[in-house]
Amino acid sequence: MFDLDADLPASSDPEEHARSDDAVDVQGHRRHRKKRAIDWEKLPQIRHEHDLSEEEKICLCCGRRMDCIGEDVTRELELQPAKLEAHIHVRPKYACRSCKEGVCAAPLPQRPIPGGIAGPGLVSEVIVSKFSDHLPLYRLEDIIARSGIYIARSTLCDWVQFAAELFKPLYELQRRRVLQSAVMWTDDTPVTVLGGLQGSFQGNFWTYIGHEQPYSVYDFTTNRTRDGPARFLQGFAGYLHADAFTGYDAIFLGSHTTIREVACWAHARRKFFDAVKSYPREAHQVLEWIRQLYDIEDRARMWSLEARRQLRVAESIPVLDKIEASLTVLARTALPKSGLAKAVTYARNQWEALRRYTEDGRLTIDNNVSERTLRHQAIGRKNWLFLGSEAAGPRAAVLCTILAGAKRHRIEPWCYVRELLLRMHADDSRLDELLPDRWAAAHPEAVLTHRLDESRAKAARTRARRAHRRAHCK
């Protein structure tokens, strides 16, 4: 029943299945696992010769010396722990013995921190470890100490602060570009901040993700009020995907229709899922209609924007009309304080915004893209737990934006951050070239493809499974 090999949809990539040489038995179906060949040429080649001794090269039968007829080659991956290096820059000085005026020497190479001992590679490692690999600085302090050099945590904090200030122009450029998008996704997550007037307090990280402008920009606020998004969204006009946070209401009402709200069906579905125990029949009916909406989106995922909009008009709007009629009935029959009544109230209050995604093919049925982006902040928060001060919030927003751009475009982050340090410290005015999408296009060798291949293979399996289900449900 669940054998996907027999009936693959037309949208599946046949080359992906042809490359899937290995099959793994999973309960219900067979999953194809792609074999990845290691590109040994990208690695330093260290050759180890294991030859016989002179005595062993003598033939035991006739006593003559044996001839070499070939060799067996076995490759082994090995790892050398990261280590610090002392780079000593020597600049000879020259002067004229006759004139006895003026001393000349070669200029010192650019350093990311003027007067500091850290090279660009070390500063890049600190930034990537903290904001991409989610390592607290006290752990990084111990890791560096393994090399025999102790660097105080306060010094590491100074390096992070300097990098954030250095990257601020690139951050502002991405922020301006995101506001030029006609479609944007946003969400927020809390973070504990130390050093307030009355002790620690709760701040918030907000993410703003552009559509036409492919950047993910973070913002930091000291509270969760409408002032933060209202300040950031000044000058924005278009569709804004957001949850039902009441702080957005004044933005939508005060923008005189320049900002149009697009609500999230994933949030609405979650409310009905919580109501299944108390009202199983009614909740399951609404959940089935929502499943049909998502099924339509899955079919149109690879279509053009106009074709996707037309499919929504033809198939999604009738399903939405059924849900609307059912919500009207349930609003009268459900107990006021029940989970179902709360789900119905949530959906009816957001109904116009929940239907809006059918207007434009660029819009999405939910706001999951911003929640997936904020997941990295949640992982980091479980490691470093809090921000050390209120001033650390904006700096973290800058560096998270830089690393989010690298992750979104699958750039090897250390190489990217290192070049940013060198070029921006040299006052390079070509900021456009440092944007993550343009930098990735100019440096294809620094783009990590394994995650891209993995996500494409997973998406192909998901499309095949859903297409198989649709074919057998008709």
CSV table of C-alpha atoms in Angstrom, one decimal:
chain,number,residue,atom,x,y,z
A,1,MET,CA,0.0,0.0,0.0
A,2,PHE,CA,2.8,2.4,0.9
A,3,ASP,CA,5.4,1.3,-1.7
A,4,LEU,CA,6.3,4.6,-3.4
A,5,ASP,CA,8.5,3.0,-6.1
A,6,ALA,CA,5.7,1.7,-8.1
A,7,ASP,CA,3.9,5.0,-8.7
A,8,LEU,CA,6.0,8.1,-8.5
A,9,PRO,CA,4.4,11.5,-9.4
A,10,ALA,CA,5.4,13.3,-12.5
A,11,SER,CA,6.9,16.1,-10.5
A,12,SER,CA,9.5,13.8,-8.9
A,13,ASP,CA,13.1,14.1,-10.2
A,14,PRO,CA,14.0,10.8,-11.8
A,15,GLU,CA,17.7,11.5,-11.5
A,16,GLU,CA,17.4,11.7,-7.7
A,17,HIS,CA,15.8,8.3,-7.6
A,18,ALA,CA,18.4,6.9,-10.0
A,19,ARG,CA,21.2,8.1,-7.8
A,20,SER,CA,19.5,6.4,-4.7
A,21,ASP,CA,21.4,3.2,-5.0
A,22,ASP,CA,20.8,2.0,-1.4
A,23,ALA,CA,17.4,1.1,0.0
A,24,VAL,CA,16.5,1.0,3.7
A,25,ASP,CA,13.5,-0.9,5.0
A,26,VAL,CA,11.3,1.4,7.1
A,27,GLN,CA,8.0,0.3,8.6
A,28,GLY,CA,5.4,0.9,5.9
A,29,HIS,CA,7.6,1.5,2.9
A,30,ARG,CA,11.2,1.4,1.6
A,31,ARG,CA,13.3,4.6,1.9
A,32,HIS,CA,16.0,5.2,-0.6
A,33,ARG,CA,19.3,6.5,0.9
A,34,LYS,CA,21.5,8.5,-1.4
A,35,LYS,CA,25.2,7.4,-1.3
A,36,ARG,CA,27.5,10.4,-1.0
A,37,ALA,CA,31.0,10.0,-2.4
A,38,ILE,CA,33.7,11.9,-0.5
A,39,ASP,CA,35.7,14.3,-2.6
A,40,TRP,CA,39.1,13.4,-1.4
A,41,GLU,CA,40.8,16.0,-3.6
A,42,LYS,CA,39.5,18.8,-1.4
A,43,LEU,CA,41.6,17.5,1.5
A,44,PRO,CA,45.3,17.8,2.1
A,45,GLN,CA,46.9,14.5,0.9
A,46,ILE,CA,49.3,13.0,3.5
A,47,ARG,CA,50.9,9.9,2.2
A,48,HIS,CA,52.1,7.1,4.5
A,49,GLU,CA,54.4,4.4,3.0
A,50,HIS,CA,54.1,1.0,4.6
A,51,ASP,CA,56.8,-1.0,2.9
A,52,LEU,CA,58.3,-4.4,3.6
A,53,SER,CA,61.7,-4.7,5.2
A,54,GLU,CA,64.6,-5.7,2.9
A,55,GLU,CA,64.6,-9.2,4.4
A,56,GLU,CA,60.8,-9.6,3.7
A,57,LYS,CA,61.4,-8.7,0.0
A,58,ILE,CA,63.4,-11.9,-0.5
A,59,CYS,CA,61.4,-14.8,-2.1
A,60,LEU,CA,61.2,-17.7,0.3
A,61,CYS,CA,61.2,-20.2,-2.7
A,62,CYS,CA,64.2,-19.2,-4.8
A,63,GLY,CA,65.9,-16.6,-2.7
A,64,ARG,CA,65.7,-13.8,-5.4
A,65,ARG,CA,64.6,-10.3,-4.6
A,66,MET,CA,60.9,-9.8,-5.4
A,67,ASP,CA,59.7,-7.1,-7.8
A,68,CYS,CA,57.0,-4.5,-7.0
A,69,ILE,CA,54.0,-5.2,-9.2
A,70,GLY,CA,51.6,-2.6,-7.8
A,71,GLU,CA,50.2,-1.1,-4.6
A,72,ASP,CA,47.1,-1.1,-2.4
A,73,VAL,CA,45.8,2.3,-1.5
A,74,THR,CA,43.5,2.8,1.5
A,75,ARG,CA,42.1,6.2,2.4
A,76,GLU,CA,41.4,7.2,6.0
A,77,LEU,CA,39.8,10.4,7.3
A,78,GLU,CA,41.7,11.9,10.2
A,79,LEU,CA,41.1,15.0,12.3
A,80,GLN,CA,43.6,17.4,13.8
A,81,PRO,CA,42.1,19.5,16.7
A,82,ALA,CA,42.0,23.2,16.1
A,83,LYS,CA,45.2,24.9,17.2
A,84,LEU,CA,46.4,28.4,17.6
A,85,GLU,CA,49.3,29.8,15.6
A,86,ALA,CA,51.6,32.7,16.3
A,87,HIS,CA,51.9,34.7,13.1
A,88,ILE,CA,55.0,37.0,13.4
A,89,HIS,CA,55.0,39.9,11.0
A,90,VAL,CA,58.5,41.1,10.4
A,91,ARG,CA,58.9,44.4,8.4
A,92,PRO,CA,62.5,45.5,7.6
A,93,LYS,CA,63.0,49.2,7.9
A,94,TYR,CA,65.1,51.2,5.4
A,95,ALA,CA,66.7,54.6,5.5
A,96,CYS,CA,69.1,56.6,3.4
A,97,ARG,CA,72.6,56.9,4.9
A,98,SER,CA,73.3,60.0,2.9
A,99,CYS,CA,70.2,62.1,3.5
A,100,LYS,CA,69.6,60.6,7.0
A,101,GLU,CA,65.9,61.5,6.6
A,102,GLY,CA,62.9,59.3,6.5
A,103,VAL,CA,62.5,55.6,7.4
A,104,CYS,CA,60.4,53.3,5.1
A,105,ALA,CA,58.8,49.9,5.9
A,106,ALA,CA,56.2,47.8,4.4
A,107,PRO,CA,52.6,48.4,5.7
A,108,LEU,CA,51.3,46.0,8.3
A,109,PRO,CA,48.6,43.7,6.9
A,110,GLN,CA,45.0,44.5,7.8
A,111,ARG,CA,43.9,43.3,11.2
A,112,PRO,CA,40.3,43.0,12.2
A,113,ILE,CA,40.8,44.6,15.6
A,114,PRO,CA,43.3,47.6,15.6
A,115,GLY,CA,46.0,47.0,18.2
A,116,GLY,CA,44.6,43.6,19.1
A,117,ILE,CA,46.3,40.3,19.1
A,118,ALA,CA,43.5,38.4,17.4
A,119,GLY,CA,43.8,37.6,13.7
A,120,PRO,CA,40.7,37.4,11.4
A,121,GLY,CA,40.5,33.6,11.6
A,122,LEU,CA,40.4,33.6,15.4
A,123,VAL,CA,37.7,36.4,15.6
A,124,SER,CA,35.7,34.6,13.0
A,125,GLU,CA,35.9,31.3,15.0
A,126,VAL,CA,34.6,33.1,18.1
A,127,ILE,CA,31.6,34.7,16.3
A,128,VAL,CA,30.7,31.5,14.4
A,129,SER,CA,31.0,29.4,17.6
A,130,LYS,CA,28.8,31.8,19.6
A,131,PHE,CA,26.1,32.7,17.1
A,132,SER,CA,26.0,29.7,14.7
A,133,ASP,CA,27.2,26.8,16.8
A,134,HIS,CA,25.6,28.2,20.0
A,135,LEU,CA,28.6,27.9,22.2
A,136,PRO,CA,28.7,30.2,25.3
A,137,LEU,CA,31.9,32.2,25.6
A,138,TYR,CA,32.9,30.4,28.8
A,139,ARG,CA,33.0,27.1,26.9
A,140,LEU,CA,35.0,28.7,24.1
A,141,GLU,CA,37.3,30.1,26.7
A,142,ASP,CA,38.0,26.5,27.9
A,143,ILE,CA,38.4,25.3,24.3
A,144,ILE,CA,41.0,27.9,23.5
A,145,ALA,CA,42.8,27.1,26.7
A,146,ARG,CA,43.4,23.6,25.4
A,147,SER,CA,46.0,25.1,23.0
A,148,GLY,CA,48.0,26.4,25.9
A,149,ILE,CA,46.9,30.0,25.6
A,150,TYR,CA,44.4,31.5,28.1
A,151,ILE,CA,42.2,34.3,26.7
A,152,ALA,CA,39.9,35.9,29.2
A,153,ARG,CA,36.1,35.8,28.6
A,154,SER,CA,36.0,39.6,28.8
A,155,THR,CA,38.4,39.8,25.9
A,156,LEU,CA,36.2,37.5,23.8
A,157,CYS,CA,33.3,39.8,24.6
A,158,ASP,CA,35.3,42.8,23.4
A,159,TRP,CA,36.0,41.0,20.1
A,160,VAL,CA,32.3,40.2,19.7
A,161,GLN,CA,31.4,43.8,20.4
A,162,PHE,CA,33.9,45.1,17.9
A,163,ALA,CA,32.7,42.7,15.2
A,164,ALA,CA,29.0,43.8,15.8
A,165,GLU,CA,29.9,47.4,15.4
A,166,LEU,CA,32.0,46.7,12.3
A,167,PHE,CA,29.1,44.8,10.7
A,168,LYS,CA,26.5,47.4,11.5
A,169,PRO,CA,26.5,49.0,8.0
A,170,LEU,CA,25.9,45.6,6.3
A,171,TYR,CA,23.1,44.9,8.8
A,172,GLU,CA,21.5,48.3,8.0
A,173,LEU,CA,21.7,47.5,4.3
A,174,GLN,CA,19.9,44.2,4.7
A,175,ARG,CA,17.3,45.9,6.9
A,176,ARG,CA,16.6,48.4,4.2
A,177,ARG,CA,16.4,45.7,1.6
A,178,VAL,CA,14.0,43.6,3.6
A,179,LEU,CA,11.7,46.6,3.9
A,180,GLN,CA,11.6,46.8,0.1
A,181,SER,CA,10.0,43.4,-0.1
A,182,ALA,CA,6.3,43.2,-1.0
A,183,VAL,CA,5.9,40.1,1.2
A,184,MET,CA,7.4,39.6,4.7
A,185,TRP,CA,7.3,37.1,7.5
A,186,THR,CA,7.8,38.0,11.2
A,187,ASP,CA,7.8,36.4,14.6
A,188,ASP,CA,9.4,36.9,18.0
A,189,THR,CA,10.9,34.9,20.9
A,190,PRO,CA,11.8,36.0,24.4
A,191,VAL,CA,15.3,36.1,25.9
A,192,THR,CA,16.4,36.8,29.5
A,193,VAL,CA,18.6,40.0,29.9
A,194,LEU,CA,20.7,40.7,32.9
A,195,GLY,CA,21.6,44.1,34.4
A,196,GLY,CA,18.2,45.9,34.5
A,197,LEU,CA,17.3,48.5,37.1
A,198,GLN,CA,15.5,45.8,39.1
A,199,GLY,CA,17.6,42.8,38.1
A,200,SER,CA,17.0,40.6,35.1
A,201,PHE,CA,14.1,41.2,32.6
A,202,GLN,CA,12.7,39.7,29.5
A,203,GLY,CA,13.7,41.1,26.1
A,204,ASN,CA,12.6,39.9,22.7
A,205,PHE,CA,14.3,39.0,19.4
A,206,TRP,CA,12.2,39.6,16.3
A,207,THR,CA,12.9,38.2,12.9
A,208,TYR,CA,11.8,39.8,9.6
A,209,ILE,CA,12.2,37.7,6.5
A,210,GLY,CA,11.9,39.1,3.0
A,211,HIS,CA,10.6,37.4,-0.1
A,212,GLU,CA,11.9,39.4,-3.1
A,213,GLN,CA,14.9,40.5,-1.0
A,214,PRO,CA,16.3,37.2,0.4
A,215,TYR,CA,17.5,38.3,3.8
A,216,SER,CA,16.6,37.4,7.4
A,217,VAL,CA,17.0,40.4,9.7
A,218,TYR,CA,16.8,40.3,13.5
A,219,ASP,CA,15.8,43.1,15.8
A,220,PHE,CA,16.0,43.3,19.6
A,221,THR,CA,13.6,45.1,21.9
A,222,THR,CA,13.5,45.3,25.7
A,223,ASN,CA,9.8,44.4,25.9
A,224,ARG,CA,7.1,42.8,23.8
A,225,THR,CA,4.9,45.7,22.8
A,226,ARG,CA,3.8,47.1,19.4
A,227,ASP,CA,6.6,49.8,19.6
A,228,GLY,CA,9.3,47.3,18.4
A,229,PRO,CA,7.6,46.1,15.2
A,230,ALA,CA,6.1,49.5,14.6
A,231,ARG,CA,9.5,51.1,14.6
A,232,PHE,CA,11.1,48.5,12.4
A,233,LEU,CA,8.3,48.4,9.9
A,234,GLN,CA,8.3,52.2,9.2
A,235,GLY,CA,8.2,52.6,5.4
A,236,PHE,CA,7.1,49.0,4.7
A,237,ALA,CA,4.1,48.4,2.4
A,238,GLY,CA,2.9,45.0,1.5
A,239,TYR,CA,1.8,41.7,3.0
A,240,LEU,CA,2.9,40.8,6.5
A,241,HIS,CA,2.7,37.2,7.7
A,242,ALA,CA,2.3,37.3,11.5
A,243,ASP,CA,0.7,35.5,14.4
A,244,ALA,CA,-2.3,36.9,16.4
A,245,PHE,CA,-0.2,39.1,18.7
A,246,THR,CA,-2.3,42.1,19.6
A,247,GLY,CA,0.6,44.5,19.1
A,248,TYR,CA,0.3,44.1,15.4
A,249,ASP,CA,-3.3,45.3,15.3
A,250,ALA,CA,-2.5,48.9,15.7
A,251,ILE,CA,0.1,48.5,12.9
A,252,PHE,CA,-2.4,47.0,10.5
A,253,LEU,CA,-5.1,49.6,11.4
A,254,GLY,CA,-2.8,52.5,11.5
A,255,SER,CA,-1.1,51.8,8.2
A,256,HIS,CA,-4.2,52.7,6.2
A,257,THR,CA,-4.1,49.4,4.3
A,258,THR,CA,-0.4,49.8,3.2
A,259,ILE,CA,0.4,46.8,5.4
A,260,ARG,CA,-2.0,43.9,4.9
A,261,GLU,CA,-2.2,41.1,7.5
A,262,VAL,CA,-1.8,37.5,6.5
A,263,ALA,CA,-2.6,35.1,9.4
A,264,CYS,CA,-1.2,31.7,10.1
A,265,TRP,CA,-3.2,28.5,9.6
A,266,ALA,CA,-0.7,26.5,11.7
A,267,HIS,CA,-1.7,28.5,14.7
A,268,ALA,CA,-5.4,28.1,14.0
A,269,ARG,CA,-5.0,24.4,13.5
A,270,ARG,CA,-3.2,24.0,16.8
A,271,LYS,CA,-6.2,25.4,18.6
A,272,PHE,CA,-8.6,22.9,17.1
A,273,PHE,CA,-6.1,20.1,17.7
A,274,ASP,CA,-6.2,21.0,21.4
A,275,ALA,CA,-10.0,20.8,21.3
A,276,VAL,CA,-10.1,17.2,20.0
A,277,LYS,CA,-10.5,15.6,23.4
A,278,SER,CA,-13.6,17.6,24.4
A,279,TYR,CA,-15.2,17.9,21.0
A,280,PRO,CA,-13.8,15.1,18.8
A,281,ARG,CA,-16.3,15.1,16.0
A,282,GLU,CA,-16.5,18.9,15.5
A,283,ALA,CA,-12.7,19.4,15.9
A,284,HIS,CA,-11.8,16.5,13.6
A,285,GLN,CA,-14.1,17.9,10.9
A,286,VAL,CA,-12.4,21.3,10.9
A,287,LEU,CA,-9.0,19.6,11.0
A,288,GLU,CA,-9.9,17.5,7.9
A,289,TRP,CA,-10.8,20.7,6.0
A,290,ILE,CA,-7.5,22.3,7.1
A,291,ARG,CA,-5.7,19.2,5.9
A,292,GLN,CA,-7.3,19.6,2.5
A,293,LEU,CA,-6.1,23.2,2.4
A,294,TYR,CA,-2.5,22.1,3.1
A,295,ASP,CA,-2.9,19.3,0.5
A,296,ILE,CA,-3.8,21.9,-2.1
A,297,GLU,CA,-0.7,23.9,-1.1
A,298,ASP,CA,1.5,20.8,-1.5
A,299,ARG,CA,0.3,20.2,-5.0
A,300,ALA,CA,1.0,23.8,-6.0
A,301,ARG,CA,4.4,24.0,-4.3
A,302,MET,CA,6.3,23.8,-7.6
A,303,TRP,CA,3.9,25.7,-9.7
A,304,SER,CA,4.2,29.3,-10.9
A,305,LEU,CA,2.8,32.1,-8.8
A,306,GLU,CA,-0.2,32.7,-11.0
A,307,ALA,CA,-1.0,29.0,-11.4
A,308,ARG,CA,-0.9,28.7,-7.6
A,309,ARG,CA,-3.2,31.6,-7.1
A,310,GLN,CA,-5.7,30.2,-9.6
A,311,LEU,CA,-5.7,26.8,-7.9
A,312,ARG,CA,-6.4,28.4,-4.6
A,313,VAL,CA,-9.3,30.3,-6.1
A,314,ALA,CA,-10.7,27.2,-7.6
A,315,GLU,CA,-10.2,24.7,-4.7
A,316,SER,CA,-9.1,26.5,-1.5
A,317,ILE,CA,-11.9,29.1,-1.4
A,318,PRO,CA,-14.7,26.5,-1.5
A,319,VAL,CA,-13.1,24.7,1.5
A,320,LEU,CA,-12.7,28.0,3.3
A,321,ASP,CA,-16.4,28.7,2.8
A,322,LYS,CA,-17.2,25.4,4.4
A,323,ILE,CA,-15.0,26.2,7.4
A,324,GLU,CA,-16.6,29.6,7.7
A,325,ALA,CA,-20.1,28.2,7.7
A,326,SER,CA,-19.1,25.6,10.3
A,327,LEU,CA,-17.5,28.2,12.6
A,328,THR,CA,-20.7,30.2,12.5
A,329,VAL,CA,-22.7,27.1,13.8
A,330,LEU,CA,-20.0,26.1,16.3
A,331,ALA,CA,-19.9,29.6,17.8
A,332,ARG,CA,-23.6,29.1,18.8
A,333,THR,CA,-23.3,25.5,20.1
A,334,ALA,CA,-19.9,25.2,21.8
A,335,LEU,CA,-19.6,25.8,25.5
A,336,PRO,CA,-18.2,29.3,26.0
A,337,LYS,CA,-15.1,28.3,28.0
A,338,SER,CA,-14.4,25.1,26.1
A,339,GLY,CA,-11.3,24.5,24.0
A,340,LEU,CA,-13.5,24.4,20.9
A,341,ALA,CA,-15.0,27.8,21.7
A,342,LYS,CA,-11.5,29.3,22.1
A,343,ALA,CA,-10.4,27.8,18.7
A,344,VAL,CA,-13.6,29.1,17.0
A,345,THR,CA,-13.2,32.5,18.5
A,346,TYR,CA,-9.5,32.6,17.4
A,347,ALA,CA,-10.3,31.6,13.9
A,348,ARG,CA,-13.3,34.0,13.5
A,349,ASN,CA,-11.3,37.0,14.9
A,350,GLN,CA,-8.6,36.2,12.3
A,351,TRP,CA,-10.9,35.1,9.5
A,352,GLU,CA,-10.2,37.8,7.0
A,353,ALA,CA,-6.5,37.5,7.5
A,354,LEU,CA,-6.7,33.7,7.3
A,355,ARG,CA,-8.3,33.9,3.9
A,356,ARG,CA,-5.9,36.5,2.5
A,357,TYR,CA,-3.2,34.0,1.4
A,358,THR,CA,-5.5,33.1,-1.5
A,359,GLU,CA,-5.0,36.6,-3.1
A,360,ASP,CA,-1.4,36.2,-4.2
A,361,GLY,CA,0.7,33.3,-5.2
A,362,ARG,CA,3.7,34.6,-3.2
A,363,LEU,CA,1.8,34.3,0.1
A,364,THR,CA,2.0,31.2,2.2
A,365,ILE,CA,-0.7,29.4,4.2
A,366,ASP,CA,1.2,29.7,7.5
A,367,ASN,CA,4.0,31.6,9.2
A,368,ASN,CA,6.2,28.6,9.7
A,369,VAL,CA,9.2,30.0,7.8
A,370,SER,CA,9.7,32.6,10.5
A,371,GLU,CA,9.3,30.1,13.3
A,372,ARG,CA,11.9,27.8,11.7
A,373,THR,CA,14.3,30.8,11.6
A,374,LEU,CA,13.7,31.6,15.3
A,375,ARG,CA,14.4,28.0,16.2
A,376,HIS,CA,18.1,28.8,16.0
A,377,GLN,CA,17.6,31.4,18.6
A,378,ALA,CA,15.8,28.9,20.8
A,379,ILE,CA,18.6,26.5,20.5
A,380,GLY,CA,21.2,29.1,21.4
A,381,ARG,CA,19.1,30.3,24.3
A,382,LYS,CA,19.2,26.8,25.8
A,383,ASN,CA,23.0,27.0,25.8
A,384,TRP,CA,24.0,30.6,26.7
A,385,LEU,CA,20.8,31.1,28.7
A,386,PHE,CA,20.8,34.9,28.8
A,387,LEU,CA,22.3,38.2,27.5
A,388,GLY,CA,24.8,39.8,29.8
A,389,SER,CA,23.4,43.3,29.4
A,390,GLU,CA,20.8,45.4,27.6
A,391,ALA,CA,23.5,46.7,25.2
A,392,ALA,CA,24.3,43.1,24.2
A,393,GLY,CA,20.9,42.7,22.6
A,394,PRO,CA,21.4,45.0,19.5
A,395,ARG,CA,24.9,43.6,19.0
A,396,ALA,CA,23.5,40.0,19.1
A,397,ALA,CA,20.8,41.0,16.6
A,398,VAL,CA,23.5,42.3,14.2
A,399,LEU,CA,25.6,39.1,14.4
A,400,CYS,CA,22.6,36.8,14.3
A,401,THR,CA,21.5,38.6,11.0
A,402,ILE,CA,25.0,38.0,9.5
A,403,LEU,CA,25.0,34.3,10.4
A,404,ALA,CA,21.3,33.9,9.4
A,405,GLY,CA,22.2,35.2,5.9
A,406,ALA,CA,25.0,32.6,5.7
A,407,LYS,CA,22.7,29.8,6.8
A,408,ARG,CA,19.9,30.8,4.5
A,409,HIS,CA,22.2,30.8,1.5
A,410,ARG,CA,24.2,27.7,2.7
A,411,ILE,CA,27.5,29.6,3.0
A,412,GLU,CA,30.4,28.1,5.0
A,413,PRO,CA,30.1,30.7,7.8
A,414,TRP,CA,33.8,30.9,8.9
A,415,CYS,CA,35.0,31.9,5.4
A,416,TYR,CA,32.1,34.4,5.0
A,417,VAL,CA,32.7,36.1,8.4
A,418,ARG,CA,36.5,36.2,7.9
A,419,GLU,CA,36.1,38.1,4.6
A,420,LEU,CA,33.6,40.5,6.1
A,421,LEU,CA,36.1,41.3,8.8
A,422,LEU,CA,38.9,42.0,6.4
A,423,ARG,CA,37.0,44.0,3.9
A,424,MET,CA,34.8,46.0,6.2
A,425,HIS,CA,37.8,46.9,8.4
A,426,ALA,CA,39.5,48.2,5.3
A,427,ASP,CA,36.4,50.5,4.7
A,428,ASP,CA,35.4,48.6,1.6
A,429,SER,CA,32.6,50.6,0.1
A,430,ARG,CA,31.2,47.8,-2.0
A,431,LEU,CA,28.7,46.5,0.6
A,432,ASP,CA,26.4,45.1,-2.1
A,433,GLU,CA,29.1,42.5,-2.9
A,434,LEU,CA,29.0,41.4,0.7
A,435,LEU,CA,25.3,40.6,0.8
A,436,PRO,CA,25.0,36.9,1.5
A,437,ASP,CA,23.2,36.0,-1.8
A,438,ARG,CA,25.7,37.9,-3.9
A,439,TRP,CA,28.7,36.6,-2.0
A,440,ALA,CA,27.4,33.1,-2.4
A,441,ALA,CA,27.0,33.6,-6.2
A,442,ALA,CA,30.6,34.9,-6.4
A,443,HIS,CA,32.1,32.2,-4.2
A,444,PRO,CA,30.4,28.9,-5.2
A,445,GLU,CA,33.3,26.9,-3.6
A,446,ALA,CA,32.1,28.2,-0.2
A,447,VAL,CA,28.5,27.0,-0.6
A,448,LEU,CA,27.7,23.9,1.4
A,449,THR,CA,25.6,21.6,-0.8
A,450,HIS,CA,25.1,18.6,1.5
A,451,ARG,CA,22.1,20.2,3.3
A,452,LEU,CA,20.7,21.3,0.0
A,453,ASP,CA,20.9,17.8,-1.4
A,454,GLU,CA,19.4,16.4,1.8
A,455,SER,CA,16.5,18.8,1.8
A,456,ARG,CA,15.7,18.2,-1.9
A,457,ALA,CA,15.7,14.5,-1.4
A,458,LYS,CA,13.5,14.8,1.6
A,459,ALA,CA,11.1,17.1,-0.2
A,460,ALA,CA,10.9,14.6,-3.2
A,461,ARG,CA,10.0,11.8,-0.8
A,462,THR,CA,7.4,13.9,0.9
A,463,ARG,CA,5.8,14.9,-2.4
A,464,ALA,CA,5.9,11.3,-3.6
A,465,ARG,CA,4.2,10.1,-0.4
A,466,ARG,CA,1.5,12.7,-0.5
A,467,ALA,CA,0.9,12.2,-4.2
A,468,HIS,CA,0.5,8.4,-3.5
A,469,ARG,CA,-2.0,9.2,-0.7
A,470,ARG,CA,-4.0,11.5,-3.0
A,471,ALA,CA,-4.1,8.9,-5.7
A,472,HIS,CA,-5.5,6.2,-3.3
A,473,CYS,CA,-8.0,8.6,-1.6
A,474,LYS,CA,-9.8,9.4,-4.8
